[in-house]
mmCIF file of C-alpha atoms and ligand atoms in Angstrom:
data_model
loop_
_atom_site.group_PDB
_atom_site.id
_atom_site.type_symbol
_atom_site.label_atom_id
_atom_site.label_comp_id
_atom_site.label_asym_id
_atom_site.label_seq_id
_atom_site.Cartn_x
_atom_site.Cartn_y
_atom_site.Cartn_z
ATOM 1 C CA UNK A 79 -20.321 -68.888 7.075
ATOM 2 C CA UNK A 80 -18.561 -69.811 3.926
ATOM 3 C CA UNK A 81 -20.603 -72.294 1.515
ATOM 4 C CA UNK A 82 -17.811 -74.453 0.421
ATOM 5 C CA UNK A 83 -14.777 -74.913 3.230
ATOM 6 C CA UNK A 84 -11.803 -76.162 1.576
ATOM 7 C CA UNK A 85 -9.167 -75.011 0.201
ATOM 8 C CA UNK A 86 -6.953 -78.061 -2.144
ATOM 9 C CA UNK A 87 -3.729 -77.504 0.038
ATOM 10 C CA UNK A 88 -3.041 -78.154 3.337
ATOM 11 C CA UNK A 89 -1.629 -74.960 3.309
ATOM 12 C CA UNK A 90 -0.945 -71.457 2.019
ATOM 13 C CA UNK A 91 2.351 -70.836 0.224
ATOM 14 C CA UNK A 92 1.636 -68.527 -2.469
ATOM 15 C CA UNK A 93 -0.898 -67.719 -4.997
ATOM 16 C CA UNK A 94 0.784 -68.746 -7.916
ATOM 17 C CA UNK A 95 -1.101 -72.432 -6.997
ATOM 18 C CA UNK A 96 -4.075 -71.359 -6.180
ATOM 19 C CA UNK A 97 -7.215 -71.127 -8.452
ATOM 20 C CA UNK A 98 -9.009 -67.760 -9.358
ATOM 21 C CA UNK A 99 -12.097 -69.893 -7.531
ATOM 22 C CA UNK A 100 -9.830 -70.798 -4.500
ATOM 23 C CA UNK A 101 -8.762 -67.099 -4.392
ATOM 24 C CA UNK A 102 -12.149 -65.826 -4.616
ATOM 25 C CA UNK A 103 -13.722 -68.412 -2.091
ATOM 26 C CA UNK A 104 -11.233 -66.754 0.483
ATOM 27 C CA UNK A 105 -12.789 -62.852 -0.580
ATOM 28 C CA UNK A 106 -15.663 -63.993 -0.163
ATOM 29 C CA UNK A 107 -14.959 -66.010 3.159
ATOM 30 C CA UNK A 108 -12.894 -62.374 4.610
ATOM 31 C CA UNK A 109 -16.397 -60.955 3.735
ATOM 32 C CA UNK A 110 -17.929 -62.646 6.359
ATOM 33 C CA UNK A 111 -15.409 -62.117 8.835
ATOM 34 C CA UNK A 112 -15.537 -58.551 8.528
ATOM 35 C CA UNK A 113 -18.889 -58.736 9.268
ATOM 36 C CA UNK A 114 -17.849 -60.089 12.933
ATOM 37 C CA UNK A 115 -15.462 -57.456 13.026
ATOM 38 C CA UNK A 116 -18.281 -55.543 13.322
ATOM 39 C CA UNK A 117 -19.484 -56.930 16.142
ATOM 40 C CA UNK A 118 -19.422 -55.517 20.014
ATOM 41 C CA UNK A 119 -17.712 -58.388 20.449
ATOM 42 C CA UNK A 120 -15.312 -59.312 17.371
ATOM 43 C CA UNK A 121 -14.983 -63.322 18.344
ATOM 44 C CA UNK A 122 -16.411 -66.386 17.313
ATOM 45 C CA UNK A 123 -15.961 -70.103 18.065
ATOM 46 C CA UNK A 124 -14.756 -71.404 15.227
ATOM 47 C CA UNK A 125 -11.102 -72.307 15.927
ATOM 48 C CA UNK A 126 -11.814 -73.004 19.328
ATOM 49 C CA UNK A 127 -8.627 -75.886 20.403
ATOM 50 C CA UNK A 128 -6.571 -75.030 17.873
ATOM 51 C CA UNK A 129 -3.285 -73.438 18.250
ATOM 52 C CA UNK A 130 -1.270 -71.244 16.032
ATOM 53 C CA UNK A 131 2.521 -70.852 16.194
ATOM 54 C CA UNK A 132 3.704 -67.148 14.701
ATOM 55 C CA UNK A 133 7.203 -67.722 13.146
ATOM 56 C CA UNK A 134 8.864 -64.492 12.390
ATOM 57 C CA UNK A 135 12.380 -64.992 11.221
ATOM 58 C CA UNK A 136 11.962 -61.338 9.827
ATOM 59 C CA UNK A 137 10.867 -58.093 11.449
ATOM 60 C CA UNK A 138 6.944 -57.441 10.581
ATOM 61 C CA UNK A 139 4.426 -55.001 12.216
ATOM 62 C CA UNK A 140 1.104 -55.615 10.230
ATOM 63 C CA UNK A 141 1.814 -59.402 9.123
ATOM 64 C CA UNK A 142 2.621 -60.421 12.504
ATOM 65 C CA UNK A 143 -0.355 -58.503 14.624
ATOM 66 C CA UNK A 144 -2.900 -59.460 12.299
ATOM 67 C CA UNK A 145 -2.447 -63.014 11.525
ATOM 68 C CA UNK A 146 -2.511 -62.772 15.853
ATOM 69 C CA UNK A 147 -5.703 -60.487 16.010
ATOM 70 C CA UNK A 148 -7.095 -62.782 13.249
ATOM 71 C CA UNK A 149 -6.298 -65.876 15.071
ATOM 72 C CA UNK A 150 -7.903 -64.437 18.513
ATOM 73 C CA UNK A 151 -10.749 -63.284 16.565
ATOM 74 C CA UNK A 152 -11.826 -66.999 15.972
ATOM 75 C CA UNK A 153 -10.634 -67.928 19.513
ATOM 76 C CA UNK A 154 -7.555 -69.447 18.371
ATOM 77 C CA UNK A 155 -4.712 -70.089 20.808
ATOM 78 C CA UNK A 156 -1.462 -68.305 19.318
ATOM 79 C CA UNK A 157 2.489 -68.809 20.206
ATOM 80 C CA UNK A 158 4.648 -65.824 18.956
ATOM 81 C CA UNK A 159 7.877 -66.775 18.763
ATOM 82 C CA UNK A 160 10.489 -64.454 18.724
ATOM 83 C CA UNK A 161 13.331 -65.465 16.738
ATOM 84 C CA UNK A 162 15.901 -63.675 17.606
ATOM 85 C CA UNK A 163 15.758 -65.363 21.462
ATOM 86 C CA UNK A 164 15.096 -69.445 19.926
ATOM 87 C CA UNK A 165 17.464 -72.115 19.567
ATOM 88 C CA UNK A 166 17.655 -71.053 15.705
ATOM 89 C CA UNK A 167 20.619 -68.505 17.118
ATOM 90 C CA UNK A 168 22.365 -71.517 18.730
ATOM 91 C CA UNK A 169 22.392 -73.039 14.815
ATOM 92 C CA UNK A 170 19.195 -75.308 14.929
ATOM 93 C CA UNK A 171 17.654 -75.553 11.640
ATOM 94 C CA UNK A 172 14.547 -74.396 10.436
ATOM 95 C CA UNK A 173 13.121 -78.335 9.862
ATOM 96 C CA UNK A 174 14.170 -79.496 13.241
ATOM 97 C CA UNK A 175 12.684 -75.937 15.147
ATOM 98 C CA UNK A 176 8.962 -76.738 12.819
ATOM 99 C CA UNK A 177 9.241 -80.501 13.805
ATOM 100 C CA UNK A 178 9.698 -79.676 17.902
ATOM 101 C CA UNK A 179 6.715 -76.962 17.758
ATOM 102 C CA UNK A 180 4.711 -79.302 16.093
ATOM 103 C CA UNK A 181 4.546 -82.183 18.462
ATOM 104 C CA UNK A 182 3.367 -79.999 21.075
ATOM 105 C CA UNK A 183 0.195 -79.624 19.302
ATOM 106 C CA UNK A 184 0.413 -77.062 17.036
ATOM 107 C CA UNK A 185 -1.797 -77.110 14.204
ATOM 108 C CA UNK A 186 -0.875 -74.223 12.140
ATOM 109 C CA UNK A 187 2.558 -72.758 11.087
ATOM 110 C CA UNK A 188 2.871 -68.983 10.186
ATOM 111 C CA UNK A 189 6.311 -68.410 9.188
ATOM 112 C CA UNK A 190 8.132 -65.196 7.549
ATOM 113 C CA UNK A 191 11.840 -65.376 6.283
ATOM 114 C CA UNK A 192 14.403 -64.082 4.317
ATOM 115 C CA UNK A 193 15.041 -67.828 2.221
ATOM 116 C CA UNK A 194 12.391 -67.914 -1.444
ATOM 117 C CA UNK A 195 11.057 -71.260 -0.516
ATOM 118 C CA UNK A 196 11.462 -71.686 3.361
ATOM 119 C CA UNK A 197 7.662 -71.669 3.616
ATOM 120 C CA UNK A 198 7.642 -75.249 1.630
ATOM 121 C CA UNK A 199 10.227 -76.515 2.646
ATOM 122 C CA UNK A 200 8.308 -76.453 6.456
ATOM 123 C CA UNK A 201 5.405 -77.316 4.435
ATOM 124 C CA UNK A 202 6.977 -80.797 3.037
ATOM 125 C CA UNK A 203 8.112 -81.527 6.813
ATOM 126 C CA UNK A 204 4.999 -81.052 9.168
ATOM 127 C CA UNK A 205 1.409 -82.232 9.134
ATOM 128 C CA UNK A 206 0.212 -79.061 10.567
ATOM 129 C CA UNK A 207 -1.033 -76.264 7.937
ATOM 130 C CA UNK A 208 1.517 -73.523 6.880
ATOM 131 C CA UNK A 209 1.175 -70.157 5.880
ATOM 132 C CA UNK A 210 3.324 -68.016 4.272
ATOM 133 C CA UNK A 211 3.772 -65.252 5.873
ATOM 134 C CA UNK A 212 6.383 -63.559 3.558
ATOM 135 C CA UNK A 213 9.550 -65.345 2.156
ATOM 136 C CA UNK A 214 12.313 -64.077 0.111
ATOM 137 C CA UNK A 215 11.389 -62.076 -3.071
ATOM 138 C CA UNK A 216 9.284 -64.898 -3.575
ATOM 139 C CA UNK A 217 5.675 -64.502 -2.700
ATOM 140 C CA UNK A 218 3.326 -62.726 0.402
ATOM 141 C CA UNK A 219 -0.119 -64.286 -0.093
ATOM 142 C CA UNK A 220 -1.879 -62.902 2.693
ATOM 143 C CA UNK A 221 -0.602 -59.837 1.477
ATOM 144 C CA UNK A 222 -1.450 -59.868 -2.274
ATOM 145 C CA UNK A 223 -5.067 -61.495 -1.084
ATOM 146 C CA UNK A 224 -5.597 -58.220 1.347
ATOM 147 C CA UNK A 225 -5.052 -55.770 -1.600
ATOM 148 C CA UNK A 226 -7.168 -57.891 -3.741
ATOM 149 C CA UNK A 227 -9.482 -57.403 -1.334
ATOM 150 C CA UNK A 228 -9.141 -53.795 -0.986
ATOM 151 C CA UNK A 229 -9.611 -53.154 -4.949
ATOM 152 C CA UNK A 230 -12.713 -54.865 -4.987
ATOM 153 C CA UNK A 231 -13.825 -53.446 -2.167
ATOM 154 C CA UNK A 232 -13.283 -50.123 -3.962
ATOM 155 C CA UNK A 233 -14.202 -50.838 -7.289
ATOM 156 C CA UNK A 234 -15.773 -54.113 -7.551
ATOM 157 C CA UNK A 235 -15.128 -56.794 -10.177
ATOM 158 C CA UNK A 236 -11.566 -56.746 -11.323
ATOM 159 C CA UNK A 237 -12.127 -58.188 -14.605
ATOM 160 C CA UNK A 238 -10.674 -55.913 -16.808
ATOM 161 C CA UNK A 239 -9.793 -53.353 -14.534
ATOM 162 C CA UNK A 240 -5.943 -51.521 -14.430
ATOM 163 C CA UNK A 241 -3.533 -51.721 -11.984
ATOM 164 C CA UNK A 242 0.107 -50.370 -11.829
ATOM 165 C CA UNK A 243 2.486 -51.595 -9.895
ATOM 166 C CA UNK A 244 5.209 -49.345 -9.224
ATOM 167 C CA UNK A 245 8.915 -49.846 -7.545
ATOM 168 C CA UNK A 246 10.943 -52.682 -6.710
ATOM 169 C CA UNK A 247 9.772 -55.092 -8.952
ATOM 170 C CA UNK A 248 12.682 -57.281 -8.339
ATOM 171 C CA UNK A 249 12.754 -57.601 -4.619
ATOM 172 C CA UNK A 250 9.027 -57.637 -4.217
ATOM 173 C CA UNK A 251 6.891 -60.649 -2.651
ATOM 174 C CA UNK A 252 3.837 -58.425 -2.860
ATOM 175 C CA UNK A 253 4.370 -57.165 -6.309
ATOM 176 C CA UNK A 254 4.788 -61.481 -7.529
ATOM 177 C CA UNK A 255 1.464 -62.470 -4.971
ATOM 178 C CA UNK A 256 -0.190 -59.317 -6.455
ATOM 179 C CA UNK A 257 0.362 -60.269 -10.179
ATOM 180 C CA UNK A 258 -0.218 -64.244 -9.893
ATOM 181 C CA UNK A 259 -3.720 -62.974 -8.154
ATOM 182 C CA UNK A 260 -4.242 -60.193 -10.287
ATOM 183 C CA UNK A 261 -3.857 -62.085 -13.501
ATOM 184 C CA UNK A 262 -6.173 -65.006 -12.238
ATOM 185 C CA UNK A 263 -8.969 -62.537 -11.750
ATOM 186 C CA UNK A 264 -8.530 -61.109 -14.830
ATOM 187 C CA UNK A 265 -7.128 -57.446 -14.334
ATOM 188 C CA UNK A 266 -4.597 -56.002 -16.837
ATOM 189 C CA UNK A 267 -1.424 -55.280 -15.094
ATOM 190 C CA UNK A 268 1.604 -52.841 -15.869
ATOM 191 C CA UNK A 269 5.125 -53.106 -13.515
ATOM 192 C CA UNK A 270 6.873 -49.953 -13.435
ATOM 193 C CA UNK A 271 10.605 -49.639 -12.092
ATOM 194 C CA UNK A 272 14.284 -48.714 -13.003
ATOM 195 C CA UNK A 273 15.621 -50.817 -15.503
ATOM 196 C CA UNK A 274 18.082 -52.372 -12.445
ATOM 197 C CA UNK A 275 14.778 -53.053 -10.518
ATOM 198 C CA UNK A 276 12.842 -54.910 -13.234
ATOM 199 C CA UNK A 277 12.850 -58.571 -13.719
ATOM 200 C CA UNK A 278 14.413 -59.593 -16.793
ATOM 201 C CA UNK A 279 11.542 -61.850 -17.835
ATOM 202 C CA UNK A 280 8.762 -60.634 -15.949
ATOM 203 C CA UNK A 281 6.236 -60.790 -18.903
ATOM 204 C CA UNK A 282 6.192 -64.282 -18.960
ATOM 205 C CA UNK A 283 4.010 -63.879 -15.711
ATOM 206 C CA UNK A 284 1.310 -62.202 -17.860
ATOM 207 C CA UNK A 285 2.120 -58.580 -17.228
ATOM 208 C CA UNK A 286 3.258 -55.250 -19.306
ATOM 209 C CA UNK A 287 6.676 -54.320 -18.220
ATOM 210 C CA UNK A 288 7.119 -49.768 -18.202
ATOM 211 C CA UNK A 289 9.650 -47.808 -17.659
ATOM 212 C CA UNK A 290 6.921 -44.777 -17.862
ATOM 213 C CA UNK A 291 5.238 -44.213 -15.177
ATOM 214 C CA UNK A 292 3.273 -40.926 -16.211
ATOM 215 C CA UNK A 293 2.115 -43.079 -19.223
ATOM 216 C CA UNK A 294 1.153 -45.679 -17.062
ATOM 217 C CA UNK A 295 -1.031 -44.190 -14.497
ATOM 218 C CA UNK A 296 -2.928 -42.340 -17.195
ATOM 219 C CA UNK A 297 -6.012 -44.700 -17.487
ATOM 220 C CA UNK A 298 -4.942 -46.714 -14.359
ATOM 221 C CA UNK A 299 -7.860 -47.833 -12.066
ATOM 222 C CA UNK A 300 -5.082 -48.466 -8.777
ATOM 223 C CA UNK A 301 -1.415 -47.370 -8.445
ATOM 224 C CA UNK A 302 -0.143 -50.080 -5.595
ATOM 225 C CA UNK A 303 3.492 -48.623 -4.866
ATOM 226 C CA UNK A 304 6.260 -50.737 -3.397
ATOM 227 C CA UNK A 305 8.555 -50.325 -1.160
ATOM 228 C CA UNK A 306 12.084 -49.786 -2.173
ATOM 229 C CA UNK A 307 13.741 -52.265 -0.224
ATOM 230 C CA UNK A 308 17.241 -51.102 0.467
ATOM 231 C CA UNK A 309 17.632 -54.384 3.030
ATOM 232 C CA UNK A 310 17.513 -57.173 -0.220
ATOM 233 C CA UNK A 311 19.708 -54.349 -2.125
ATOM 234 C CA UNK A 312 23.204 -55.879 -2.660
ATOM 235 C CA UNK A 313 24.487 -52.605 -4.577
ATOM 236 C CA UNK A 314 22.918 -49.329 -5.198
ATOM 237 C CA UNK A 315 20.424 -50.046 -7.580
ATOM 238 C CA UNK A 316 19.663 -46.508 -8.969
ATOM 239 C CA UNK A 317 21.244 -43.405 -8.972
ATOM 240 C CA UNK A 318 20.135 -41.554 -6.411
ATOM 241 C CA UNK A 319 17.092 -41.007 -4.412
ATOM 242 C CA UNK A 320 16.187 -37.915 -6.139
ATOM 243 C CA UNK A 321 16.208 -39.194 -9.414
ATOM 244 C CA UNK A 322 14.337 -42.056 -7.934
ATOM 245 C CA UNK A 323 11.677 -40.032 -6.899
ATOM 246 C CA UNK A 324 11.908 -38.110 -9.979
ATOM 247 C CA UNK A 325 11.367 -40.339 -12.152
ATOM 248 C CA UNK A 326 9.222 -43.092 -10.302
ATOM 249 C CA UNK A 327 8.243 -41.570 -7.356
ATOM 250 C CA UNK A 328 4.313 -41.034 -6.048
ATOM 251 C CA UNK A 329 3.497 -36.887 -5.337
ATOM 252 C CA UNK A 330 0.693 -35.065 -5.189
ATOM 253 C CA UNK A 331 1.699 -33.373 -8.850
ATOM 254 C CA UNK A 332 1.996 -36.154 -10.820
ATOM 255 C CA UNK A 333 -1.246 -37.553 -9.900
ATOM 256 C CA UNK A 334 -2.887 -34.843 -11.473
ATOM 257 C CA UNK A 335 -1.868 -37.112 -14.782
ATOM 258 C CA UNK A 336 -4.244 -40.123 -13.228
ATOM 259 C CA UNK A 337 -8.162 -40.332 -13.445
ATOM 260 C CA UNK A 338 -9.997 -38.647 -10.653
ATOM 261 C CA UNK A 339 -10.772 -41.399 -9.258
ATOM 262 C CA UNK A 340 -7.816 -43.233 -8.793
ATOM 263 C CA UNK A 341 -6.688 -45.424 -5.738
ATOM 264 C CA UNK A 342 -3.128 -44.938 -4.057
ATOM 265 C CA UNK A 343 -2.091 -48.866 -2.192
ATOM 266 C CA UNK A 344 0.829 -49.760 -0.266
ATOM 267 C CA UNK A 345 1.596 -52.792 1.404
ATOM 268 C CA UNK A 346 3.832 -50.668 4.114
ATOM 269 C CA UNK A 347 6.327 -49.493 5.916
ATOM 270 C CA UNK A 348 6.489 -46.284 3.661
ATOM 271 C CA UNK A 349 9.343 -44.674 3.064
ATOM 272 C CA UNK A 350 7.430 -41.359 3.438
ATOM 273 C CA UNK A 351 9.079 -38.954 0.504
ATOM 274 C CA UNK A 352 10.999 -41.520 -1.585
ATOM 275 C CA UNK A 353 8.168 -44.007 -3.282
ATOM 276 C CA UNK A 354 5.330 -41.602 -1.975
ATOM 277 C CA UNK A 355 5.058 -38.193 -0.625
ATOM 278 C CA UNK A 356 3.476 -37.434 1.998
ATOM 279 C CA UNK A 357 0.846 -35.293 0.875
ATOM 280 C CA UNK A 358 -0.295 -38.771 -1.149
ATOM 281 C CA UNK A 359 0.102 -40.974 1.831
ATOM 282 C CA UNK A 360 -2.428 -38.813 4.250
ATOM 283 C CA UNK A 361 -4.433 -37.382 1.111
ATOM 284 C CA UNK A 362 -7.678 -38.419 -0.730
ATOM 285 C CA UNK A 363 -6.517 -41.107 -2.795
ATOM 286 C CA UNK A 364 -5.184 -43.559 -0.689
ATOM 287 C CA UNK A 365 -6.396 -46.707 0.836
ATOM 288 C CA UNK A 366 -3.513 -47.526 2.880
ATOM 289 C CA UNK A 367 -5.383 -48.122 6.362
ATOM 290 C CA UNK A 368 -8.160 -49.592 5.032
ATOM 291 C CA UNK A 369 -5.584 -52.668 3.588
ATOM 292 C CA UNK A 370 -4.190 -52.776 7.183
ATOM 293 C CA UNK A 371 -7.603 -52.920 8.225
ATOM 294 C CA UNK A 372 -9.091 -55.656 5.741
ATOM 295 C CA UNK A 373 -5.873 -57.601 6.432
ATOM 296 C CA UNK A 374 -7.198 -58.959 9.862
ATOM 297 C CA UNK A 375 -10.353 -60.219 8.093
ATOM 298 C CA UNK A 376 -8.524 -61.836 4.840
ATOM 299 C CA UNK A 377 -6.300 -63.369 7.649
ATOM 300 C CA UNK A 378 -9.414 -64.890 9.664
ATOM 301 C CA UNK A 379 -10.652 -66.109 6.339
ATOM 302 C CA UNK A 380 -7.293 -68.436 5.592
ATOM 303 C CA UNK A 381 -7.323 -69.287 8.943
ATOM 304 C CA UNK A 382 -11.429 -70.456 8.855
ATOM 305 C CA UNK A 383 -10.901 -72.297 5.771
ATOM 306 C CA UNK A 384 -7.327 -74.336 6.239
ATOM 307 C CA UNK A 385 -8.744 -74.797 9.952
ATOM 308 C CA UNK A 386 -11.777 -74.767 10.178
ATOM 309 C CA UNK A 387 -13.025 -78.210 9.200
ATOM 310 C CA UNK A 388 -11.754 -81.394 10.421
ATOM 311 C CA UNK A 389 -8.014 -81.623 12.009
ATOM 312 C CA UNK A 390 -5.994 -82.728 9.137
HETATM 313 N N1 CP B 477 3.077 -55.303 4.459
HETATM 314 C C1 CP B 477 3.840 -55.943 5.362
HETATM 315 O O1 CP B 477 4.232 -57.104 5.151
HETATM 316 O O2 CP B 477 4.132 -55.226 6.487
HETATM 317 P P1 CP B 477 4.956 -55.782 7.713
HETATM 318 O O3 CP B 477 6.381 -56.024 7.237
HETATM 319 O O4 CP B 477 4.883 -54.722 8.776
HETATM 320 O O5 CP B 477 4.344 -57.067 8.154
#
């Protein structure tokens, strides 16, 4: 399926490490596999024997089903483990939980929780592949590789193309896996948020840094909105939600600023009339299934290629 199957890590912790060719050799890989999405019957061999241990120290809906669909797609065996019902509640620690799954034959690790870094540190301590499946505000891969996806899907070659990313800049792994990516591929990125949501030195990563939003969106190619994440919040952040959604909020109105053409992303859950209204959610513009969608196939494709060749 894919012409060249390797990826230079064992595993998949962010895409701040990976290359704009490794990042495009899984694109092009998720190609394929949604090609045997397609299919009467969406499975293949190619992971047949291996086994895939879901590690979700956080709550997830899309993450967590996908990376399973993905993994059953390519006949993959799959262990979800609930964390809330493991030893981890009776104090065992993360290294000593990865270390007893492995030996029992598991060959990949997908593992989501709240610690930047957790991911790694598994990483550093098993043989078996791992995948980030969200940790901290640090980074989402799968997640920033799935809307990466998505825009070219839309619009083709992001070379040059806008994007705006709107919301909580600070808290957000999909805002830092989006801009790493982003960057790489050569798209010209603005972050747009409250002051008290903005990373003090998040230019260094190679982006503009707004506090304008209708300015912004003006000659934007995609708007990808965040989440406001009240969970990582320690204090209220802004003002109120009103002058939240006043002043950075997603509605049908000020869209009428934006090209016609523009696309509306969102990694999900929406908090329906706070970062978008619902009139944008359900309307024209947005794209928000269809990254749900192309998130089973980018997940088959890092599954194919830190699998798929010989046992590691
Ligand atoms: N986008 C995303 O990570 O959604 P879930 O939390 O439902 O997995």
């Amino acid at each position: 399926m894919a012409k060249n199957v390797t990826l230079s890590n064992k595993s998949l912790l962010g895409l701040r490490t990976l290359s704009a060719e490794e990042i495009n050799l899984i694109l092009d890989t998720a190609t394929g596999m949604a090609e045997v999405m397609k299919r009467p019957i969406p499975r293949v061999p190619a992971l047949n024997g291996k086994s895939i241990a879901l590690l979700f120290y956080e709550p997830s809906t899309r993450t967590r089903t996908s990376f399973e669909m993905a993994a059953k797609m390519l006949s993959a065996s799959t262990t979800s483990m609930a964390m809330s019902t493991s030893s981890a509640v009776k104090g065992e620690t993360l290294i000593d939980t990865v270390k007893n799954i492995e030996v029992m034959g598991i060959d990949a690790i997908v593992i989501r929780h709240s610690a930047s870094g957790a991911p790694a540190l598994v990483d550093e301590n098993v043989k078996a592949s791992v995948i980030n499946a969200g940790d901290g505000a640090n980074e989402h891969p799968s997640q920033g590789l799935l809307d990466i996806y998505t825009m070219r899907e839309k619009k083709g070659s992001l070379k040059g193309k806008k994007v705006v990313i709107v919301g909580d800049i600070a808290h957000s792994r999909v805002a830092r896996s989006n801009i790493w990516g982003l960057t790489k591929l050569g798209a010209k990125v603005s972050v747009v948020a409250p002051p008290t949501l903005m990373p003090a030195e998040i230019e260094k990563m190679g982006v503009k840094a707004s506090y304008d939003l209708d300015e912004e969106i003006r000659d934007a190619d995609f708007i990808n909105v965040l989440r406001i994440q009240l969970e990582r919040q320690q204090k209220g952040l802004f003002p109120s939600i009103e002058e939240y959604i006043k002043f950075f909020g997603i509605t049908a109105e000020r869209l009428k600023k934006a090209k016609s053409d523009v696309v509306i992303m969102h990694p999900g859950p929406i908090n329906r009339g706070v970062e978008l209204s619902s009139e944008v959610a359900d309307g024209p513009f947005n794209v928000i299934l269809d990254q749900v969608a192309n998130g089973v196939a980018v997940r088959m494709a890092i599954f194919y290629l830190l699998l798929g060749g010989q046992k590691k």
